[in-house]
PDB file of C-alpha atoms in Angstrom:
ATOM      1  CA  MET A   1     151.204 108.302  55.773  1.00 35.00           C
ATOM      2  CA  LEU A   2     149.634 107.314  52.512  1.00 40.00           C
ATOM      3  CA  LEU A   3     146.183 105.728  51.580  1.00 48.00           C
ATOM      4  CA  GLY A   4     146.055 105.393  47.865  1.00 59.00           C
ATOM      5  CA  ASP A   5     147.149 108.932  46.742  1.00 61.00           C
ATOM      6  CA  ILE A   6     145.711 110.531  49.894  1.00 49.00           C
ATOM      7  CA  THR A   7     148.417 112.369  51.884  1.00 49.00           C
ATOM      8  CA  PHE A   8     147.935 112.850  55.554  1.00 42.00           C
ATOM      9  CA  GLN A   9     149.011 116.227  56.842  1.00 46.00           C
ATOM     10  CA  THR A  10     150.085 114.933  60.228  1.00 45.00           C
ATOM     11  CA  PRO A  11     152.240 111.879  59.274  1.00 43.00           C
ATOM     12  CA  SER A  12     153.717 111.490  62.738  1.00 40.00           C
ATOM     13  CA  LYS A  13     150.303 111.590  64.415  1.00 44.00           C
ATOM     14  CA  PRO A  14     148.782 108.203  65.113  1.00 43.00           C
ATOM     15  CA  ILE A  15     145.292 107.395  64.124  1.00 47.00           C
ATOM     16  CA  VAL A  16     143.190 108.364  67.012  1.00 51.00           C
ATOM     17  CA  ALA A  17     141.438 105.769  69.292  1.00 58.00           C
ATOM     18  CA  LEU A  18     138.154 104.555  67.969  1.00 64.00           C
ATOM     19  CA  ASP A  19     135.359 106.959  68.924  1.00 67.00           C
ATOM     20  CA  THR A  20     132.381 104.713  69.491  1.00 73.00           C
ATOM     21  CA  SER A  21     130.062 107.802  69.751  1.00 73.00           C
ATOM     22  CA  LEU A  22     130.226 108.027  65.972  1.00 73.00           C
ATOM     23  CA  TYR A  23     128.557 104.588  65.754  1.00 78.00           C
ATOM     24  CA  SER A  24     124.832 104.956  64.718  1.00 81.00           C
ATOM     25  CA  LEU A  25     122.439 102.977  62.613  1.00 85.00           C
ATOM     26  CA  SER A  26     119.098 104.195  61.173  1.00 87.00           C
ATOM     27  CA  THR A  27     116.153 101.945  61.530  1.00 88.00           C
ATOM     28  CA  GLU A  28     116.724 100.924  57.765  1.00 89.00           C
ATOM     29  CA  GLU A  29     120.437 100.221  58.317  1.00 88.00           C
ATOM     30  CA  ALA A  30     119.875  98.219  61.526  1.00 87.00           C
ATOM     31  CA  ALA A  31     117.321  96.013  59.799  1.00 89.00           C
ATOM     32  CA  PHE A  32     119.583  95.511  56.862  1.00 84.00           C
ATOM     33  CA  PHE A  33     122.669  94.462  58.920  1.00 84.00           C
ATOM     34  CA  LYS A  34     120.655  92.191  61.090  1.00 89.00           C
ATOM     35  CA  ALA A  35     119.205  90.442  58.110  1.00 87.00           C
ATOM     36  CA  GLN A  36     122.585  90.174  56.391  1.00 85.00           C
ATOM     37  CA  THR A  37     124.674  89.088  59.450  1.00 84.00           C
ATOM     38  CA  GLY A  38     122.036  87.007  61.215  1.00 86.00           C
ATOM     39  CA  ILE A  39     122.747  88.903  64.376  1.00 88.00           C
ATOM     40  CA  ASP A  40     119.492  90.175  65.895  1.00 90.00           C
ATOM     41  CA  ASP A  41     120.659  91.606  69.186  1.00 90.00           C
ATOM     42  CA  ASP A  42     121.626  95.285  68.927  1.00 90.00           C
ATOM     43  CA  GLU A  43     124.561  95.107  71.283  1.00 90.00           C
ATOM     44  CA  ASP A  44     125.916  91.905  69.667  1.00 88.00           C
ATOM     45  CA  LEU A  45     125.622  93.595  66.283  1.00 88.00           C
ATOM     46  CA  LYS A  46     127.506  96.687  67.400  1.00 86.00           C
ATOM     47  CA  LYS A  47     130.348  94.482  68.937  1.00 84.00           C
ATOM     48  CA  HIS A  48     130.590  92.648  65.581  1.00 83.00           C
ATOM     49  CA  ILE A  49     130.791  96.010  63.603  1.00 78.00           C
ATOM     50  CA  LEU A  50     133.291  97.436  66.083  1.00 75.00           C
ATOM     51  CA  GLU A  51     135.612  94.556  65.506  1.00 74.00           C
ATOM     52  CA  VAL A  52     136.225  95.661  61.821  1.00 67.00           C
ATOM     53  CA  ALA A  53     135.900  99.433  62.328  1.00 53.00           C
ATOM     54  CA  PRO A  54     139.570 100.204  63.249  1.00 50.00           C
ATOM     55  CA  TYR A  55     140.571 100.194  59.555  1.00 52.00           C
ATOM     56  CA  PRO A  56     141.668 103.829  59.085  1.00 50.00           C
ATOM     57  CA  CYS A  57     139.583 104.433  56.012  1.00 54.00           C
ATOM     58  CA  ILE A  58     136.344 103.327  57.697  1.00 62.00           C
ATOM     59  CA  HIS A  59     137.109 104.633  61.115  1.00 57.00           C
ATOM     60  CA  ASN A  60     134.333 107.085  60.950  1.00 62.00           C
ATOM     61  CA  PHE A  61     131.741 104.244  60.351  1.00 64.00           C
ATOM     62  CA  ILE A  62     130.970 105.708  56.925  1.00 67.00           C
ATOM     63  CA  PHE A  63     130.855 102.158  55.624  1.00 68.00           C
ATOM     64  CA  LEU A  64     127.569 101.591  57.490  1.00 69.00           C
ATOM     65  CA  ARG A  65     125.753 104.021  55.347  1.00 72.00           C
ATOM     66  CA  LEU A  66     123.762 102.429  52.413  1.00 73.00           C
ATOM     67  CA  ASN A  67     125.013 105.009  50.063  1.00 81.00           C
ATOM     68  CA  LEU A  68     124.169 103.310  46.689  1.00 89.00           C
ATOM     69  CA  SER A  69     120.535 103.063  47.618  1.00 86.00           C
ATOM     70  CA  ARG A  70     120.554 106.902  48.142  1.00 88.00           C
ATOM     71  CA  ILE A  71     121.805 107.761  44.679  1.00 92.00           C
ATOM     72  CA  SER A  72     119.097 108.780  42.192  1.00 94.00           C
ATOM     73  CA  VAL A  73     119.959 106.027  39.663  1.00 97.00           C
ATOM     74  CA  TYR A  74     119.525 103.230  42.232  1.00 96.00           C
ATOM     75  CA  GLU A  75     115.971 102.272  41.257  1.00 97.00           C
ATOM     76  CA  HIS A  76     117.180 102.372  37.592  1.00 98.00           C
ATOM     77  CA  ILE A  77     119.972  99.886  38.540  1.00 98.00           C
ATOM     78  CA  LEU A  78     117.401  97.595  40.189  1.00 98.00           C
ATOM     79  CA  LYS A  79     115.216  97.925  37.029  1.00 98.00           C
ATOM     80  CA  LEU A  80     118.140  96.690  34.931  1.00 98.00           C
ATOM     81  CA  GLY A  81     118.481  93.737  37.139  1.00 97.00           C
ATOM     82  CA  ARG A  82     114.784  92.893  36.726  1.00 96.00           C
ATOM     83  CA  GLU A  83     114.455  93.524  33.020  1.00 95.00           C
ATOM     84  CA  ARG A  84     117.834  92.502  31.510  1.00 94.00           C
ATOM     85  CA  SER A  85     118.343  88.818  31.834  1.00 88.00           C
ATOM     86  CA  ASP A  86     122.088  89.346  31.272  1.00 90.00           C
ATOM     87  CA  ALA A  87     122.507  92.394  33.566  1.00 95.00           C
ATOM     88  CA  LEU A  88     125.591  92.364  35.618  1.00 97.00           C
ATOM     89  CA  LEU A  89     126.435  94.684  38.544  1.00 98.00           C
ATOM     90  CA  LEU A  90     130.032  95.515  39.491  1.00 98.00           C
ATOM     91  CA  ASP A  91     130.813  96.966  42.978  1.00 97.00           C
ATOM     92  CA  ILE A  92     134.275  98.252  42.490  1.00 96.00           C
ATOM     93  CA  GLY A  93     136.460  99.112  45.524  1.00 90.00           C
ATOM     94  CA  CYS A  94     133.745  97.283  47.511  1.00 88.00           C
ATOM     95  CA  CYS A  95     135.375  97.043  50.900  1.00 82.00           C
ATOM     96  CA  PHE A  96     132.868  94.842  52.726  1.00 81.00           C
ATOM     97  CA  GLY A  97     130.523  94.660  49.729  1.00 86.00           C
ATOM     98  CA  ILE A  98     127.643  96.342  51.622  1.00 87.00           C
ATOM     99  CA  ASP A  99     126.239  98.146  48.496  1.00 93.00           C
ATOM    100  CA  ALA A 100     126.353  94.867  46.608  1.00 93.00           C
ATOM    101  CA  ARG A 101     124.486  93.111  49.416  1.00 92.00           C
ATOM    102  CA  LYS A 102     121.974  95.934  49.609  1.00 93.00           C
ATOM    103  CA  ALA A 103     121.198  95.674  45.854  1.00 96.00           C
ATOM    104  CA  ALA A 104     120.802  91.843  46.108  1.00 94.00           C
ATOM    105  CA  ALA A 105     118.456  92.342  49.123  1.00 92.00           C
ATOM    106  CA  ASP A 106     116.387  94.882  47.029  1.00 95.00           C
ATOM    107  CA  GLY A 107     116.059  92.413  44.059  1.00 96.00           C
ATOM    108  CA  PHE A 108     119.089  92.664  41.824  1.00 97.00           C
ATOM    109  CA  PRO A 109     120.006  88.939  41.171  1.00 96.00           C
ATOM    110  CA  ALA A 110     122.946  88.117  43.553  1.00 94.00           C
ATOM    111  CA  LYS A 111     124.327  85.553  41.121  1.00 95.00           C
ATOM    112  CA  ASN A 112     124.872  88.527  38.700  1.00 96.00           C
ATOM    113  CA  ILE A 113     126.746  90.709  41.100  1.00 96.00           C
ATOM    114  CA  ILE A 114     130.565  90.983  41.182  1.00 96.00           C
ATOM    115  CA  ALA A 115     132.237  92.728  44.131  1.00 94.00           C
ATOM    116  CA  SER A 116     135.924  93.600  43.784  1.00 95.00           C
ATOM    117  CA  ASP A 117     138.716  95.070  45.879  1.00 91.00           C
ATOM    118  CA  ILE A 118     142.434  94.730  46.231  1.00 86.00           C
ATOM    119  CA  PHE A 119     142.025  92.842  49.482  1.00 74.00           C
ATOM    120  CA  ASN A 120     139.381  90.343  50.537  1.00 70.00           C
ATOM    121  CA  VAL A 121     137.524  91.583  53.565  1.00 62.00           C
ATOM    122  CA  MET A 122     134.269  90.130  52.559  1.00 56.00           C
ATOM    123  CA  ASN A 123     133.887  87.850  55.650  1.00 67.00           C
ATOM    124  CA  PHE A 124     132.127  90.689  57.541  1.00 74.00           C
ATOM    125  CA  PHE A 125     128.755  89.034  56.758  1.00 77.00           C
ATOM    126  CA  LYS A 126     129.933  85.448  57.399  1.00 72.00           C
ATOM    127  CA  THR A 127     127.949  84.056  54.597  1.00 76.00           C
ATOM    128  CA  THR A 128     128.550  81.083  52.145  1.00 80.00           C
ATOM    129  CA  PRO A 129     128.174  80.729  48.401  1.00 82.00           C
ATOM    130  CA  VAL A 130     124.885  79.069  49.248  1.00 84.00           C
ATOM    131  CA  THR A 131     123.419  81.875  51.356  1.00 83.00           C
ATOM    132  CA  TYR A 132     124.915  84.590  49.107  1.00 85.00           C
ATOM    133  CA  PRO A 133     125.881  83.454  45.543  1.00 88.00           C
ATOM    134  CA  GLY A 134     127.469  86.836  44.609  1.00 90.00           C
ATOM    135  CA  CYS A 135     131.048  86.732  43.305  1.00 91.00           C
ATOM    136  CA  PHE A 136     134.032  88.396  44.946  1.00 91.00           C
ATOM    137  CA  LEU A 137     136.924  89.043  42.650  1.00 93.00           C
ATOM    138  CA  PRO A 138     140.120  90.406  44.223  1.00 91.00           C
ATOM    139  CA  GLY A 139     142.488  92.514  42.133  1.00 94.00           C
ATOM    140  CA  ASP A 140     144.298  95.832  41.407  1.00 94.00           C
ATOM    141  CA  VAL A 141     142.501  98.010  38.853  1.00 96.00           C
ATOM    142  CA  PHE A 142     145.974  99.403  37.797  1.00 96.00           C
ATOM    143  CA  ASP A 143     147.183  95.993  36.852  1.00 96.00           C
ATOM    144  CA  PRO A 144     146.385  95.529  33.139  1.00 97.00           C
ATOM    145  CA  SER A 145     146.226  91.690  33.640  1.00 98.00           C
ATOM    146  CA  PHE A 146     143.303  92.290  35.959  1.00 97.00           C
ATOM    147  CA  LEU A 147     141.721  95.239  34.249  1.00 98.00           C
ATOM    148  CA  SER A 148     143.069  96.621  30.973  1.00 98.00           C
ATOM    149  CA  ILE A 149     141.907  99.753  29.205  1.00 98.00           C
ATOM    150  CA  THR A 150     139.893  99.248  26.027  1.00 97.00           C
ATOM    151  CA  ALA A 151     137.681 101.660  24.067  1.00 97.00           C
ATOM    152  CA  PRO A 152     134.013 101.778  25.196  1.00 97.00           C
ATOM    153  CA  SER A 153     132.039  99.092  23.393  1.00 96.00           C
ATOM    154  CA  ASP A 154     129.615  99.909  20.647  1.00 95.00           C
ATOM    155  CA  ASP A 155     128.045  96.416  20.414  1.00 93.00           C
ATOM    156  CA  VAL A 156     124.495  96.679  21.766  1.00 91.00           C
ATOM    157  CA  SER A 157     123.766  93.071  21.253  1.00 88.00           C
ATOM    158  CA  PRO A 158     123.084  90.962  24.476  1.00 83.00           C
ATOM    159  CA  PRO A 159     126.207  89.132  25.491  1.00 82.00           C
ATOM    160  CA  GLN A 160     126.547  85.417  26.013  1.00 82.00           C
ATOM    161  CA  ALA A 161     126.223  84.114  29.559  1.00 84.00           C
ATOM    162  CA  ILE A 162     129.369  83.787  31.534  1.00 88.00           C
ATOM    163  CA  ASP A 163     130.326  81.795  34.530  1.00 90.00           C
ATOM    164  CA  LEU A 164     131.337  84.491  37.104  1.00 93.00           C
ATOM    165  CA  SER A 165     132.787  81.952  39.399  1.00 89.00           C
ATOM    166  CA  SER A 166     135.484  81.021  36.784  1.00 92.00           C
ATOM    167  CA  LEU A 167     136.727  84.622  36.517  1.00 95.00           C
ATOM    168  CA  LYS A 168     140.387  85.497  37.440  1.00 95.00           C
ATOM    169  CA  SER A 169     140.173  89.029  36.210  1.00 97.00           C
ATOM    170  CA  LEU A 170     137.682  91.677  35.097  1.00 98.00           C
ATOM    171  CA  ASN A 171     138.983  91.627  31.488  1.00 98.00           C
ATOM    172  CA  PRO A 172     136.596  89.026  30.194  1.00 97.00           C
ATOM    173  CA  LEU A 173     133.756  91.508  31.171  1.00 97.00           C
ATOM    174  CA  HIS A 174     134.718  94.194  28.764  1.00 97.00           C
ATOM    175  CA  GLY A 175     131.507  95.609  27.263  1.00 97.00           C
ATOM    176  CA  ARG A 176     129.268  93.342  29.415  1.00 96.00           C
ATOM    177  CA  ILE A 177     128.480  95.122  32.658  1.00 97.00           C
ATOM    178  CA  SER A 178     125.129  96.934  32.932  1.00 97.00           C
ATOM    179  CA  ALA A 179     125.900  98.868  36.171  1.00 98.00           C
ATOM    180  CA  ILE A 180     129.059  99.783  37.965  1.00 98.00           C
ATOM    181  CA  ASN A 181     129.110 101.216  41.560  1.00 97.00           C
ATOM    182  CA  ALA A 182     132.224 103.185  42.403  1.00 97.00           C
ATOM    183  CA  ILE A 183     131.291 104.740  45.738  1.00 92.00           C
ATOM    184  CA  SER A 184     134.195 106.174  47.851  1.00 88.00           C
ATOM    185  CA  PHE A 185     136.650 105.030  45.249  1.00 92.00           C
ATOM    186  CA  PHE A 186     137.852 107.749  42.789  1.00 95.00           C
ATOM    187  CA  HIS A 187     138.851 110.021  45.513  1.00 91.00           C
ATOM    188  CA  LEU A 188     141.559 107.637  46.744  1.00 89.00           C
ATOM    189  CA  PHE A 189     143.712 108.639  43.625  1.00 93.00           C
ATOM    190  CA  ASN A 190     145.252 111.629  42.054  1.00 94.00           C
ATOM    191  CA  GLU A 191     143.966 113.412  38.925  1.00 96.00           C
ATOM    192  CA  GLU A 192     145.968 111.232  36.483  1.00 96.00           C
ATOM    193  CA  LYS A 193     144.880 108.023  38.065  1.00 96.00           C
ATOM    194  CA  GLN A 194     141.191 109.108  38.272  1.00 97.00           C
ATOM    195  CA  LEU A 195     141.298 109.520  34.568  1.00 98.00           C
ATOM    196  CA  TYR A 196     142.936 106.141  34.168  1.00 98.00           C
ATOM    197  CA  VAL A 197     140.332 104.356  36.209  1.00 98.00           C
ATOM    198  CA  ALA A 198     137.538 106.103  34.492  1.00 98.00           C
ATOM    199  CA  LYS A 199     138.748 104.844  31.080  1.00 98.00           C
ATOM    200  CA  ALA A 200     139.250 101.338  32.547  1.00 98.00           C
ATOM    201  CA  LEU A 201     135.707 101.134  33.946  1.00 98.00           C
ATOM    202  CA  ALA A 202     134.260 102.619  30.722  1.00 98.00           C
ATOM    203  CA  GLY A 203     135.619  99.621  28.843  1.00 98.00           C
ATOM    204  CA  LEU A 204     133.639  97.375  31.007  1.00 98.00           C
ATOM    205  CA  LEU A 205     130.240  99.110  30.533  1.00 98.00           C
ATOM    206  CA  SER A 206     127.769  97.550  28.204  1.00 97.00           C
ATOM    207  CA  ALA A 207     126.877  99.724  25.159  1.00 97.00           C
ATOM    208  CA  GLN A 208     123.180  99.032  25.674  1.00 96.00           C
ATOM    209  CA  PRO A 209     121.340 102.370  26.420  1.00 97.00           C
ATOM    210  CA  GLY A 210     120.740 102.815  30.105  1.00 98.00           C
ATOM    211  CA  SER A 211     123.907 101.142  31.222  1.00 98.00           C
ATOM    212  CA  VAL A 212     125.328 103.240  34.162  1.00 98.00           C
ATOM    213  CA  ILE A 213     128.304 104.041  36.171  1.00 98.00           C
ATOM    214  CA  CYS A 214     127.800 105.809  39.478  1.00 98.00           C
ATOM    215  CA  GLY A 215     129.514 106.937  42.607  1.00 96.00           C
ATOM    216  CA  TYR A 216     129.797 109.176  45.711  1.00 94.00           C
ATOM    217  CA  GLN A 217     133.116 110.703  46.495  1.00 93.00           C
ATOM    218  CA  VAL A 218     134.820 113.854  47.814  1.00 91.00           C
ATOM    219  CA  GLY A 219     134.232 116.740  45.439  1.00 93.00           C
ATOM    220  CA  SER A 220     134.808 120.468  45.350  1.00 93.00           C
ATOM    221  CA  PRO A 221     133.171 123.620  43.777  1.00 94.00           C
ATOM    222  CA  GLU A 222     136.393 124.074  41.983  1.00 94.00           C
ATOM    223  CA  LYS A 223     138.816 121.331  40.890  1.00 94.00           C
ATOM    224  CA  GLY A 224     141.908 120.889  43.074  1.00 91.00           C
ATOM    225  CA  MET A 225     143.151 119.628  46.421  1.00 88.00           C
ATOM    226  CA  ALA A 226     140.650 119.206  49.224  1.00 83.00           C
ATOM    227  CA  ASN A 227     141.028 118.972  52.978  1.00 74.00           C
ATOM    228  CA  THR A 228     139.068 116.201  54.701  1.00 72.00           C
ATOM    229  CA  SER A 229     139.302 114.180  57.796  1.00 61.00           C
ATOM    230  CA  ILE A 230     139.953 110.444  58.472  1.00 57.00           C
ATOM    231  CA  ALA A 231     139.841 109.202  62.018  1.00 52.00           C
ATOM    232  CA  GLY A 232     140.654 112.628  63.309  1.00 56.00           C
ATOM    233  CA  SER A 233     143.711 113.167  61.132  1.00 60.00           C
ATOM    234  CA  MET A 234     143.570 115.908  58.401  1.00 64.00           C
ATOM    235  CA  HIS A 235     144.596 114.805  54.975  1.00 71.00           C
ATOM    236  CA  GLN A 236     144.495 116.133  51.396  1.00 80.00           C
ATOM    237  CA  LEU A 237     143.199 114.459  48.271  1.00 86.00           C
ATOM    238  CA  PHE A 238     142.475 115.551  44.773  1.00 93.00           C
ATOM    239  CA  ALA A 239     138.839 116.400  44.065  1.00 94.00           C
ATOM    240  CA  HIS A 240     137.015 117.164  40.863  1.00 96.00           C
ATOM    241  CA  SER A 241     134.356 119.700  40.504  1.00 97.00           C
ATOM    242  CA  PRO A 242     130.904 118.866  39.011  1.00 97.00           C
ATOM    243  CA  LYS A 243     131.956 120.794  35.838  1.00 98.00           C
ATOM    244  CA  THR A 244     135.264 119.013  35.383  1.00 98.00           C
ATOM    245  CA  TRP A 245     133.833 115.656  36.428  1.00 98.00           C
ATOM    246  CA  THR A 246     131.094 115.964  33.746  1.00 98.00           C
ATOM    247  CA  SER A 247     133.618 116.995  30.966  1.00 98.00           C
ATOM    248  CA  LEU A 248     135.891 114.112  31.943  1.00 98.00           C
ATOM    249  CA  TRP A 249     133.155 111.538  31.244  1.00 98.00           C
ATOM    250  CA  ASP A 250     131.361 113.311  28.400  1.00 98.00           C
ATOM    251  CA  GLY A 251     133.920 114.077  25.869  1.00 97.00           C
ATOM    252  CA  GLU A 252     137.203 112.557  27.271  1.00 98.00           C
ATOM    253  CA  VAL A 253     136.260 109.035  28.406  1.00 98.00           C
ATOM    254  CA  PHE A 254     133.144 108.657  26.201  1.00 98.00           C
ATOM    255  CA  GLU A 255     132.456 110.332  22.918  1.00 97.00           C
ATOM    256  CA  LYS A 256     130.767 113.639  23.567  1.00 97.00           C
ATOM    257  CA  GLY A 257     127.041 113.412  23.488  1.00 97.00           C
ATOM    258  CA  SER A 258     127.015 109.540  23.920  1.00 98.00           C
ATOM    259  CA  VAL A 259     126.345 109.728  27.724  1.00 98.00           C
ATOM    260  CA  LYS A 260     124.200 111.640  30.181  1.00 98.00           C
ATOM    261  CA  VAL A 261     126.174 112.883  33.257  1.00 98.00           C
ATOM    262  CA  GLU A 262     124.457 114.020  36.383  1.00 98.00           C
ATOM    263  CA  THR A 263     126.204 115.422  39.532  1.00 98.00           C
ATOM    264  CA  GLU A 264     125.125 116.704  42.927  1.00 96.00           C
ATOM    265  CA  LEU A 265     127.516 118.467  45.388  1.00 96.00           C
ATOM    266  CA  VAL A 266     126.566 118.039  49.015  1.00 92.00           C
ATOM    267  CA  GLU A 267     128.206 119.656  51.988  1.00 90.00           C
ATOM    268  CA  VAL A 268     129.040 117.317  54.858  1.00 82.00           C
ATOM    269  CA  ALA A 269     130.841 117.348  58.172  1.00 75.00           C
ATOM    270  CA  ILE A 270     132.814 114.617  60.004  1.00 68.00           C
ATOM    271  CA  ARG A 271     134.348 115.555  63.403  1.00 66.00           C
ATOM    272  CA  GLU A 272     133.504 119.245  62.739  1.00 70.00           C
ATOM    273  CA  VAL A 273     135.486 119.208  59.515  1.00 73.00           C
ATOM    274  CA  GLN A 274     133.300 120.485  56.733  1.00 80.00           C
ATOM    275  CA  PHE A 275     133.881 119.399  53.050  1.00 84.00           C
ATOM    276  CA  PHE A 276     131.971 118.476  49.907  1.00 91.00           C
ATOM    277  CA  MET A 277     130.881 115.073  48.617  1.00 91.00           C
ATOM    278  CA  MET A 278     129.670 114.640  45.068  1.00 96.00           C
ATOM    279  CA  LYS A 279     126.920 112.079  43.874  1.00 96.00           C
ATOM    280  CA  TRP A 280     127.159 111.323  40.322  1.00 98.00           C
ATOM    281  CA  SER A 281     126.022 109.058  37.514  1.00 98.00           C
ATOM    282  CA  VAL A 282     127.028 108.428  33.888  1.00 98.00           C
ATOM    283  CA  VAL A 283     124.284 106.795  31.708  1.00 98.00           C
ATOM    284  CA  ARG A 284     124.902 105.532  28.174  1.00 98.00           C
ATOM    285  CA  LEU A 285     122.501 107.021  25.667  1.00 97.00           C
TER     286      LEU A 285
END
């Protein structure tokens, strides 16, 4: 069984039944989902969430965590939204767009937020363009007609305004995006494709100092294949180390010394399987 470039080690084993004991919301998360869905009752909210949980990649309810708000550059991203009139935020591989919604709820202008994934599953919140004016743009990052690779921009002048609702691809946004969120995204791909995506996203990033790409993904103390768990099934995926991830961005994707890269490796456990996750950010200098 394949999910991106993730290979399940037990291909004949079906995804296990949904384990509702893994469902939990912190006080902050419960308040956020109630506000965003309009569902105030705890049991009704749980029922609504369980209806979408059987997707294998979110079977462990990880999608309920407000991960972007727990990365150190989050306040910086919100500041960009407040202080740059042209600031755009891209939530790539957005799934339900929860991080995009959280940023909007915390003050980043929703009309300047683009959420993108290969499939449209954005009806989780049951909103309309009136209640949430953020833009959803479906597409495949490996399709050059949707996102082509260009060299990182060196034009620091403010870009002209663009009508996000008219977009058919991300290509018109080259050199225009102030912040890119790529949580739980890169680890879906092998080493070669991770480099490809990094170069593609770098071409979207504004050259203005402070523009940032960040994420949270499976990592490893040493670069190589890592064993993790999805819905009770063991699988392998490629994981960078903090050292190799830093050198990829600072020197291979961007000119060395032109960005500041920060990483943090955290040990986590899901269904008693321990592995490492890596928080990271790349800020243009």
